[in-house]
Structure formats: structure tokens, C-alpha cells
Amino acid sequence: MDIDIVSVFPEYFDVLKLSLLGKAQDNGLVRIAAHNLRDWTHDVHHSVDDTPVGGGAGMVMKPEVWGECLDELLGVKPGGEGSDDVAGATADANDTVLIFPNPSAPLFTQRDAAELSHAGRLVFGCGRYEGYDARIPEYYRARGVDVREYSIGDYVLNGGEVAVSVMLEAITRLLPGFMGNPESIVEESYTGGNALLEYHQYTKPALWRTVAVPDILLGGDHGKVYRFRRDEALERTSAIRPDLIQALDCKQLDKADRKTLMALGWDVSQAHPRRAA
Ligand code: 6GU
């Protein structure tokens, strides 16, 4: 997978050389290049932003600089002012996705990470300040580029750099050959259609200070261990993320799942669980 990141702080992405993502680059599984947006400016101040049209606080990233940068990275031939040339997208653009982190966009989920792990090339554009001119994604979308905007959660960051790091980690760990143990991906929270939070994990010793591992996990009865963990996952999800319980497909729940959910106050007689009256 080829990854390009555009930012006014490209050094921010030096950390991607560490850990598993660093190893994946050494192995040739991914190639990551971080570019400085200011390299595409022409003025002495290397300015990338300007005041918002219509007024308001802060600064907005200018479309011209992003345009020159993205035309080059995506191989899009610029269509000038009033141009109706919309056939400029690159030949290999069909496996390229252009992604802008944006706190006002739809939430980035595991489903998006899984889908994007199949792309051949990802180009991330990090906004700073109050955001970027809305015509940038609009323009490239109109030229046939697959453009996405995502938020990583309901809180505000100073720029897209951290959000890009988060999305990149979620996407690249799903690449075949990235993880030492691919099974650990299958069992995780949010994988598959019926997502639950994970059950608690323990290692040895069975008694640490005052706190013991639950007896069932030490008994060696795999059926009982499965049920214990499944019930714990249902209980924790019900308490912490009831929205995930409401999204479950009741048809995919077994009898014991239903019994546990009913005991937790859920009505499981319809397509999806609802709070029992
Ligand atoms: Cl993608 N960008 C910024 N600046 N803040 C955020 C975000 C993105 N997602 C959540 N907060």
C-alpha cells in the first residue's frame, strides 16, 4: 500500500517509523511519504491560509496551494477557471482514496478501516487552523477521485495530524501480513457485524495481591469459559455502549445470549434488542 500524507508539520509522522508500522515499511508492505504543504507555495511567507470569506474567527487553508500539491500527488491535470475538463483524474486513481480528517465529517469506524485496507494508495490531507476551503474535496470528487472526509470522535483537535495517525494505524494493521498473529484481529471488538466490547483478559498468577482471576477461567472447561466471556462481553457492552446492543441482530444471538440480555433488561423479541418496558 502506498501512503502519502500532506501536512504543515510533516515531522509529526516520524513516529510512524516506530513499532509494527516501521517494520511494515522495512518489509515493503507499506510505503509512507510525509510531504510539507508549504513546498507547494510560491510566496516568500509560504502562506497556506487566509481569512474566511463571509467573516468569522480563525483562518482557512487556501485552495490554490492544496490544488498544486494534490494535482501533483494524484497526477490530475489542472482544469483552469471555467474549464469543463473533468476527465483529468489519473488512470490509477480508481484504487486511490483521498482522505481529509475533519471534525465535522462522519465518524471513522472499523468498517471504514477494513474497506480502506483494500485501497492501493491513500493520500491524506491534514487541515490545520479552522479548516480547509470546502472546494478542495468538491473539486477532486468532481474529477473522479474517491474523496472521503472523516472525524475520529466527538472532541476537537488542533489539526488533522493525530486523526491521520489514528486512521493509518487502524487501516494498516488489517493489511495481510502486517500482524504476527492474524487471529487476534478476528476476536477483537468491532470486528464483524455483531460488535460487542471485549471480555476482560487475565494472565498468571491466578492470585495477584488481593485480586483473583475468575475461577471458571482456570477450570479448563472450554464451553463454560466461552459462556463466561460471552456473558461478560454482553454485560459490559450493555452498561458502557448500549447503542451497540441496540444494533445487534437478534437472529444471530443464541438462546443463552438472549437469556443474558433479558436478565440485563433487554427485550429481544424484535429484530433488534430494545430496553424492556
Ligand atoms: Cl478528523 N480533526 C480535528 N481537527 N479534530 C477532530 C477530528 C479531526 N476528529 C475529531 N476531532
CSV table of N, CA and C and ligand atoms in Angstrom, one decimal, residues 101-103 150-153 155-157 159 163, ligand 1:
chain,number,residue,atom,x,y,z
A,101,PRO,N,-9.1,14.5,7.2
A,101,PRO,CA,-9.7,14.5,8.5
A,101,PRO,C,-10.4,15.8,8.7
A,102,ASN,N,-11.6,15.7,9.4
A,102,ASN,CA,-12.5,16.8,9.5
A,102,ASN,C,-13.4,16.6,10.7
A,103,PRO,N,-13.4,17.4,11.8
A,103,PRO,CA,-14.2,17.1,12.9
A,103,PRO,C,-15.7,17.2,12.6
A,150,TYR,N,-13.5,12.3,7.2
A,150,TYR,CA,-13.8,11.6,8.5
A,150,TYR,C,-13.4,12.4,9.7
A,151,SER,N,-14.2,12.2,10.8
A,151,SER,CA,-13.9,12.6,12.1
A,151,SER,C,-13.5,11.4,12.9
A,152,ILE,N,-12.6,11.5,13.9
A,152,ILE,CA,-12.3,10.3,14.7
A,152,ILE,C,-13.0,10.3,16.0
A,153,GLY,N,-13.9,11.3,16.3
A,153,GLY,CA,-14.6,11.3,17.6
A,153,GLY,C,-15.2,12.7,17.9
A,155,TYR,N,-14.8,15.3,19.8
A,155,TYR,CA,-13.9,16.2,20.5
A,155,TYR,C,-13.1,17.0,19.5
A,156,VAL,N,-12.5,18.1,19.9
A,156,VAL,CA,-11.8,18.9,18.9
A,156,VAL,C,-10.3,18.8,19.1
A,157,LEU,N,-9.6,18.6,18.0
A,157,LEU,CA,-8.1,18.5,18.0
A,157,LEU,C,-7.6,19.8,17.2
A,159,GLY,N,-5.6,19.9,14.8
A,159,GLY,CA,-5.4,19.7,13.3
A,159,GLY,C,-5.6,18.2,13.0
A,163,ALA,N,-5.4,12.7,14.0
A,163,ALA,CA,-6.5,11.9,13.4
A,163,ALA,C,-6.0,11.0,12.3
B,1,6GU,CL1,-10.5,14.4,11.9
B,1,6GU,N1,-9.8,16.7,13.0
B,1,6GU,C1,-9.8,17.6,14.0
B,1,6GU,N2,-9.1,18.7,13.9
B,1,6GU,N3,-10.4,17.4,15.2
B,1,6GU,C2,-11.0,16.2,15.3
B,1,6GU,C3,-11.1,15.2,14.3
B,1,6GU,C4,-10.5,15.5,13.2
B,1,6GU,N4,-11.8,14.2,14.7
B,1,6GU,C5,-12.2,14.5,16.0
B,1,6GU,N5,-11.7,15.7,16.3
